[in-house]
Amino acid sequence: MSSGRFDHAVSSIDKARIIDPGNTEVVNMHNKVKSVARARSLGNELFNSGKFSEACVAYGEGLKQHPMNKVLYCNRAACRFKLEQWEKSIEDCNEALKIQSNYTKALLRRAASYGKVAYFVLHPFLVF
C-alpha cells in the first residue's frame, strides 16, 4: 500500500471509530492500523538516523500486525541491504513481490541485492 493509500486507511479507520466507538471490530481494526502506522513511522525515523538494525526490528513489528504490507517488507529489505544482509534483503523483496508482483521499488532493491551477492561470489575470479 502506498504512503497515500495507507494514510487514507488510517484516516478512514479514525473516522469509523468516531462514528461507531462501541463497535469492537472497528476498535480492533483501529488499534491494529495504529500499531502498524507507529511501527512504520518509528522504522522510518530509525532508518533516517542510520539505525538500521533497530529500524529492521520496528518494521518487523509492523509486519506481525499486517503481514501483507509490501511497504514494510521493502523498507526492511532496505535496512538489510544497508547492513550487508543481502540474502535477507532479497527474501524481503520476494515477500513484497508476492503481494504486488510489479512493485518497482522491490524489484530495484532486489536487483541491487542480487548484484552485491554476485559481486562477492565472483570477486575472487575477477581479473583486473
mmCIF file with all atom_site columns, C-alpha atoms in Angstrom:
data_model
loop_
_atom_site.group_PDB
_atom_site.id
_atom_site.type_symbol
_atom_site.label_atom_id
_atom_site.label_alt_id
_atom_site.label_comp_id
_atom_site.label_asym_id
_atom_site.label_entity_id
_atom_site.label_seq_id
_atom_site.pdbx_PDB_ins_code
_atom_site.Cartn_x
_atom_site.Cartn_y
_atom_site.Cartn_z
_atom_site.occupancy
_atom_site.B_iso_or_equiv
_atom_site.pdbx_formal_charge
_atom_site.auth_seq_id
_atom_site.auth_comp_id
_atom_site.auth_asym_id
_atom_site.auth_atom_id
_atom_site.pdbx_PDB_model_num
ATOM 1   C CA . MET A 1 1   ? 0.000   0.000   0.000   1.00 0.00 ? 1   MET A CA 1
ATOM 2   C CA . SER A 1 2   ? 1.490   3.311   -0.999  1.00 0.00 ? 2   SER A CA 1
ATOM 3   C CA . SER A 1 3   ? 2.023   6.015   1.584   1.00 0.00 ? 3   SER A CA 1
ATOM 4   C CA . GLY A 1 4   ? -1.002  7.996   0.405   1.00 0.00 ? 4   GLY A CA 1
ATOM 5   C CA . ARG A 1 5   ? -3.293  4.990   0.466   1.00 0.00 ? 5   ARG A CA 1
ATOM 6   C CA . PHE A 1 6   ? -2.008  3.926   3.875   1.00 0.00 ? 6   PHE A CA 1
ATOM 7   C CA . ASP A 1 7   ? -2.578  7.425   5.262   1.00 0.00 ? 7   ASP A CA 1
ATOM 8   C CA . HIS A 1 8   ? -6.085  7.312   3.787   1.00 0.00 ? 8   HIS A CA 1
ATOM 9   C CA . ALA A 1 9   ? -6.706  3.961   5.512   1.00 0.00 ? 9   ALA A CA 1
ATOM 10  C CA . VAL A 1 10  ? -5.570  5.422   8.842   1.00 0.00 ? 10  VAL A CA 1
ATOM 11  C CA . SER A 1 11  ? -7.846  8.429   8.343   1.00 0.00 ? 11  SER A CA 1
ATOM 12  C CA . SER A 1 12  ? -10.784 6.196   7.395   1.00 0.00 ? 12  SER A CA 1
ATOM 13  C CA . ILE A 1 13  ? -10.445 3.953   10.434  1.00 0.00 ? 13  ILE A CA 1
ATOM 14  C CA . ASP A 1 14  ? -10.179 7.055   12.657  1.00 0.00 ? 14  ASP A CA 1
ATOM 15  C CA . LYS A 1 15  ? -13.486 8.295   11.212  1.00 0.00 ? 15  LYS A CA 1
ATOM 16  C CA . ALA A 1 16  ? -15.102 4.875   11.631  1.00 0.00 ? 16  ALA A CA 1
ATOM 17  C CA . ARG A 1 17  ? -14.092 4.829   15.297  1.00 0.00 ? 17  ARG A CA 1
ATOM 18  C CA . ILE A 1 18  ? -15.667 8.257   15.822  1.00 0.00 ? 18  ILE A CA 1
ATOM 19  C CA . ILE A 1 19  ? -18.879 7.203   14.077  1.00 0.00 ? 19  ILE A CA 1
ATOM 20  C CA . ASP A 1 20  ? -19.224 3.891   15.935  1.00 0.00 ? 20  ASP A CA 1
ATOM 21  C CA . PRO A 1 21  ? -16.999 3.921   19.048  1.00 0.00 ? 21  PRO A CA 1
ATOM 22  C CA . GLY A 1 22  ? -18.712 0.867   20.554  1.00 0.00 ? 22  GLY A CA 1
ATOM 23  C CA . ASN A 1 23  ? -18.111 -1.416  17.582  1.00 0.00 ? 23  ASN A CA 1
ATOM 24  C CA . THR A 1 24  ? -15.455 -3.905  18.747  1.00 0.00 ? 24  THR A CA 1
ATOM 25  C CA . GLU A 1 25  ? -14.492 -4.838  15.192  1.00 0.00 ? 25  GLU A CA 1
ATOM 26  C CA . VAL A 1 26  ? -13.811 -1.180  14.384  1.00 0.00 ? 26  VAL A CA 1
ATOM 27  C CA . VAL A 1 27  ? -11.915 -0.705  17.665  1.00 0.00 ? 27  VAL A CA 1
ATOM 28  C CA . ASN A 1 28  ? -9.752  -3.770  16.991  1.00 0.00 ? 28  ASN A CA 1
ATOM 29  C CA . MET A 1 29  ? -9.037  -2.672  13.426  1.00 0.00 ? 29  MET A CA 1
ATOM 30  C CA . HIS A 1 30  ? -8.262  0.851   14.648  1.00 0.00 ? 30  HIS A CA 1
ATOM 31  C CA . ASN A 1 31  ? -5.743  -0.489  17.161  1.00 0.00 ? 31  ASN A CA 1
ATOM 32  C CA . LYS A 1 32  ? -4.137  -2.722  14.532  1.00 0.00 ? 32  LYS A CA 1
ATOM 33  C CA . VAL A 1 33  ? -3.857  0.075   11.939  1.00 0.00 ? 33  VAL A CA 1
ATOM 34  C CA . LYS A 1 34  ? -2.438  2.488   14.514  1.00 0.00 ? 34  LYS A CA 1
ATOM 35  C CA . SER A 1 35  ? 0.093   -0.137  15.622  1.00 0.00 ? 35  SER A CA 1
ATOM 36  C CA . VAL A 1 36  ? 1.271   -0.653  12.030  1.00 0.00 ? 36  VAL A CA 1
ATOM 37  C CA . ALA A 1 37  ? 1.440   3.124   11.496  1.00 0.00 ? 37  ALA A CA 1
ATOM 38  C CA . ARG A 1 38  ? 3.556   3.559   14.644  1.00 0.00 ? 38  ARG A CA 1
ATOM 39  C CA . ALA A 1 39  ? 5.907   0.738   13.611  1.00 0.00 ? 39  ALA A CA 1
ATOM 40  C CA . ARG A 1 40  ? 6.318   2.201   10.137  1.00 0.00 ? 40  ARG A CA 1
ATOM 41  C CA . SER A 1 41  ? 6.896   5.720   11.443  1.00 0.00 ? 41  SER A CA 1
ATOM 42  C CA . LEU A 1 42  ? 9.414   4.521   14.041  1.00 0.00 ? 42  LEU A CA 1
ATOM 43  C CA . GLY A 1 43  ? 11.179  2.386   11.444  1.00 0.00 ? 43  GLY A CA 1
ATOM 44  C CA . ASN A 1 44  ? 11.435  5.342   9.065   1.00 0.00 ? 44  ASN A CA 1
ATOM 45  C CA . GLU A 1 45  ? 12.792  7.569   11.824  1.00 0.00 ? 45  GLU A CA 1
ATOM 46  C CA . LEU A 1 46  ? 15.389  4.973   12.847  1.00 0.00 ? 46  LEU A CA 1
ATOM 47  C CA . PHE A 1 47  ? 16.380  4.309   9.231   1.00 0.00 ? 47  PHE A CA 1
ATOM 48  C CA . ASN A 1 48  ? 16.876  8.024   8.578   1.00 0.00 ? 48  ASN A CA 1
ATOM 49  C CA . SER A 1 49  ? 19.073  8.170   11.701  1.00 0.00 ? 49  SER A CA 1
ATOM 50  C CA . GLY A 1 50  ? 21.248  5.347   10.378  1.00 0.00 ? 50  GLY A CA 1
ATOM 51  C CA . LYS A 1 51  ? 19.991  2.868   12.997  1.00 0.00 ? 51  LYS A CA 1
ATOM 52  C CA . PHE A 1 52  ? 19.339  0.107   10.503  1.00 0.00 ? 52  PHE A CA 1
ATOM 53  C CA . SER A 1 53  ? 19.180  -2.835  12.941  1.00 0.00 ? 53  SER A CA 1
ATOM 54  C CA . GLU A 1 54  ? 16.637  -1.068  15.116  1.00 0.00 ? 54  GLU A CA 1
ATOM 55  C CA . ALA A 1 55  ? 14.628  0.006   12.069  1.00 0.00 ? 55  ALA A CA 1
ATOM 56  C CA . CYS A 1 56  ? 14.593  -3.602  10.883  1.00 0.00 ? 56  CYS A CA 1
ATOM 57  C CA . VAL A 1 57  ? 13.049  -4.656  14.203  1.00 0.00 ? 57  VAL A CA 1
ATOM 58  C CA . ALA A 1 58  ? 10.451  -1.869  14.026  1.00 0.00 ? 58  ALA A CA 1
ATOM 59  C CA . TYR A 1 59  ? 9.365   -2.864  10.516  1.00 0.00 ? 59  TYR A CA 1
ATOM 60  C CA . GLY A 1 60  ? 9.211   -6.483  11.687  1.00 0.00 ? 60  GLY A CA 1
ATOM 61  C CA . GLU A 1 61  ? 6.842   -5.478  14.493  1.00 0.00 ? 61  GLU A CA 1
ATOM 62  C CA . GLY A 1 62  ? 4.588   -3.829  11.937  1.00 0.00 ? 62  GLY A CA 1
ATOM 63  C CA . LEU A 1 63  ? 4.667   -6.976  9.814   1.00 0.00 ? 63  LEU A CA 1
ATOM 64  C CA . LYS A 1 64  ? 3.453   -9.020  12.795  1.00 0.00 ? 64  LYS A CA 1
ATOM 65  C CA . GLN A 1 65  ? 0.301   -6.888  12.742  1.00 0.00 ? 65  GLN A CA 1
ATOM 66  C CA . HIS A 1 66  ? -0.016  -6.660  8.950   1.00 0.00 ? 66  HIS A CA 1
ATOM 67  C CA . PRO A 1 67  ? 1.912   -9.442  7.181   1.00 0.00 ? 67  PRO A CA 1
ATOM 68  C CA . MET A 1 68  ? 0.600   -8.345  3.770   1.00 0.00 ? 68  MET A CA 1
ATOM 69  C CA . ASN A 1 69  ? 2.221   -4.885  3.896   1.00 0.00 ? 69  ASN A CA 1
ATOM 70  C CA . LYS A 1 70  ? 4.586   -4.698  0.921   1.00 0.00 ? 70  LYS A CA 1
ATOM 71  C CA . VAL A 1 71  ? 5.993   -1.334  2.027   1.00 0.00 ? 71  VAL A CA 1
ATOM 72  C CA . LEU A 1 72  ? 7.140   -2.718  5.376   1.00 0.00 ? 72  LEU A CA 1
ATOM 73  C CA . TYR A 1 73  ? 8.825   -5.655  3.632   1.00 0.00 ? 73  TYR A CA 1
ATOM 74  C CA . CYS A 1 74  ? 10.540  -3.324  1.187   1.00 0.00 ? 74  CYS A CA 1
ATOM 75  C CA . ASN A 1 75  ? 11.625  -0.941  3.951   1.00 0.00 ? 75  ASN A CA 1
ATOM 76  C CA . ARG A 1 76  ? 13.030  -3.836  5.969   1.00 0.00 ? 76  ARG A CA 1
ATOM 77  C CA . ALA A 1 77  ? 14.832  -5.002  2.817   1.00 0.00 ? 77  ALA A CA 1
ATOM 78  C CA . ALA A 1 78  ? 16.453  -1.551  2.617   1.00 0.00 ? 78  ALA A CA 1
ATOM 79  C CA . CYS A 1 79  ? 17.685  -1.926  6.199   1.00 0.00 ? 79  CYS A CA 1
ATOM 80  C CA . ARG A 1 80  ? 19.072  -5.354  5.464   1.00 0.00 ? 80  ARG A CA 1
ATOM 81  C CA . PHE A 1 81  ? 20.783  -4.026  2.344   1.00 0.00 ? 81  PHE A CA 1
ATOM 82  C CA . LYS A 1 82  ? 22.472  -1.308  4.427   1.00 0.00 ? 82  LYS A CA 1
ATOM 83  C CA . LEU A 1 83  ? 23.502  -3.978  6.956   1.00 0.00 ? 83  LEU A CA 1
ATOM 84  C CA . GLU A 1 84  ? 25.015  -6.014  4.098   1.00 0.00 ? 84  GLU A CA 1
ATOM 85  C CA . GLN A 1 85  ? 22.488  -8.805  4.720   1.00 0.00 ? 85  GLN A CA 1
ATOM 86  C CA . TRP A 1 86  ? 21.802  -9.122  1.013   1.00 0.00 ? 86  TRP A CA 1
ATOM 87  C CA . GLU A 1 87  ? 20.246  -12.581 1.092   1.00 0.00 ? 87  GLU A CA 1
ATOM 88  C CA . LYS A 1 88  ? 17.728  -11.415 3.705   1.00 0.00 ? 88  LYS A CA 1
ATOM 89  C CA . SER A 1 89  ? 17.111  -8.279  1.673   1.00 0.00 ? 89  SER A CA 1
ATOM 90  C CA . ILE A 1 90  ? 16.297  -10.488 -1.316  1.00 0.00 ? 90  ILE A CA 1
ATOM 91  C CA . GLU A 1 91  ? 13.905  -12.563 0.835   1.00 0.00 ? 91  GLU A CA 1
ATOM 92  C CA . ASP A 1 92  ? 12.033  -9.438  1.964   1.00 0.00 ? 92  ASP A CA 1
ATOM 93  C CA . CYS A 1 93  ? 11.841  -8.140  -1.600  1.00 0.00 ? 93  CYS A CA 1
ATOM 94  C CA . ASN A 1 94  ? 10.440  -11.513 -2.677  1.00 0.00 ? 94  ASN A CA 1
ATOM 95  C CA . GLU A 1 95  ? 7.766   -11.257 0.039   1.00 0.00 ? 95  GLU A CA 1
ATOM 96  C CA . ALA A 1 96  ? 6.835   -7.756  -1.151  1.00 0.00 ? 96  ALA A CA 1
ATOM 97  C CA . LEU A 1 97  ? 6.654   -9.040  -4.723  1.00 0.00 ? 97  LEU A CA 1
ATOM 98  C CA . LYS A 1 98  ? 4.339   -11.883 -3.685  1.00 0.00 ? 98  LYS A CA 1
ATOM 99  C CA . ILE A 1 99  ? 1.935   -9.166  -2.567  1.00 0.00 ? 99  ILE A CA 1
ATOM 100 C CA . GLN A 1 100 ? 2.402   -6.982  -5.665  1.00 0.00 ? 100 GLN A CA 1
ATOM 101 C CA . SER A 1 101 ? 4.431   -8.546  -8.452  1.00 0.00 ? 101 SER A CA 1
ATOM 102 C CA . ASN A 1 102 ? 5.140   -5.257  -10.255 1.00 0.00 ? 102 ASN A CA 1
ATOM 103 C CA . TYR A 1 103 ? 6.261   -3.284  -7.177  1.00 0.00 ? 103 TYR A CA 1
ATOM 104 C CA . THR A 1 104 ? 9.085   -1.312  -8.780  1.00 0.00 ? 104 THR A CA 1
ATOM 105 C CA . LYS A 1 105 ? 10.897  -0.366  -5.588  1.00 0.00 ? 105 LYS A CA 1
ATOM 106 C CA . ALA A 1 106 ? 11.100  -4.030  -4.514  1.00 0.00 ? 106 ALA A CA 1
ATOM 107 C CA . LEU A 1 107 ? 12.256  -5.094  -7.986  1.00 0.00 ? 107 LEU A CA 1
ATOM 108 C CA . LEU A 1 108 ? 15.045  -2.500  -7.985  1.00 0.00 ? 108 LEU A CA 1
ATOM 109 C CA . ARG A 1 109 ? 16.106  -3.256  -4.417  1.00 0.00 ? 109 ARG A CA 1
ATOM 110 C CA . ARG A 1 110 ? 16.160  -6.990  -5.138  1.00 0.00 ? 110 ARG A CA 1
ATOM 111 C CA . ALA A 1 111 ? 18.280  -6.400  -8.257  1.00 0.00 ? 111 ALA A CA 1
ATOM 112 C CA . ALA A 1 112 ? 20.748  -4.321  -6.232  1.00 0.00 ? 112 ALA A CA 1
ATOM 113 C CA . SER A 1 113 ? 20.929  -7.067  -3.596  1.00 0.00 ? 113 SER A CA 1
ATOM 114 C CA . TYR A 1 114 ? 21.481  -9.738  -6.231  1.00 0.00 ? 114 TYR A CA 1
ATOM 115 C CA . GLY A 1 115 ? 24.237  -7.543  -7.637  1.00 0.00 ? 115 GLY A CA 1
ATOM 116 C CA . LYS A 1 116 ? 26.017  -7.417  -4.272  1.00 0.00 ? 116 LYS A CA 1
ATOM 117 C CA . VAL A 1 117 ? 25.710  -11.178 -3.782  1.00 0.00 ? 117 VAL A CA 1
ATOM 118 C CA . ALA A 1 118 ? 27.046  -11.833 -7.285  1.00 0.00 ? 118 ALA A CA 1
ATOM 119 C CA . TYR A 1 119 ? 29.939  -9.426  -6.787  1.00 0.00 ? 119 TYR A CA 1
ATOM 120 C CA . PHE A 1 120 ? 31.151  -11.154 -3.632  1.00 0.00 ? 120 PHE A CA 1
ATOM 121 C CA . VAL A 1 121 ? 30.711  -14.603 -5.151  1.00 0.00 ? 121 VAL A CA 1
ATOM 122 C CA . LEU A 1 122 ? 32.557  -13.661 -8.336  1.00 0.00 ? 122 LEU A CA 1
ATOM 123 C CA . HIS A 1 123 ? 35.117  -11.240 -6.877  1.00 0.00 ? 123 HIS A CA 1
ATOM 124 C CA . PRO A 1 124 ? 37.894  -13.836 -6.374  1.00 0.00 ? 124 PRO A CA 1
ATOM 125 C CA . PHE A 1 125 ? 37.633  -14.790 -10.038 1.00 0.00 ? 125 PHE A CA 1
ATOM 126 C CA . LEU A 1 126 ? 37.691  -11.287 -11.492 1.00 0.00 ? 126 LEU A CA 1
ATOM 127 C CA . VAL A 1 127 ? 40.847  -10.275 -13.311 1.00 0.00 ? 127 VAL A CA 1
ATOM 128 C CA . PHE A 1 128 ? 41.711  -6.599  -13.406 1.00 0.00 ? 128 PHE A CA 1
#
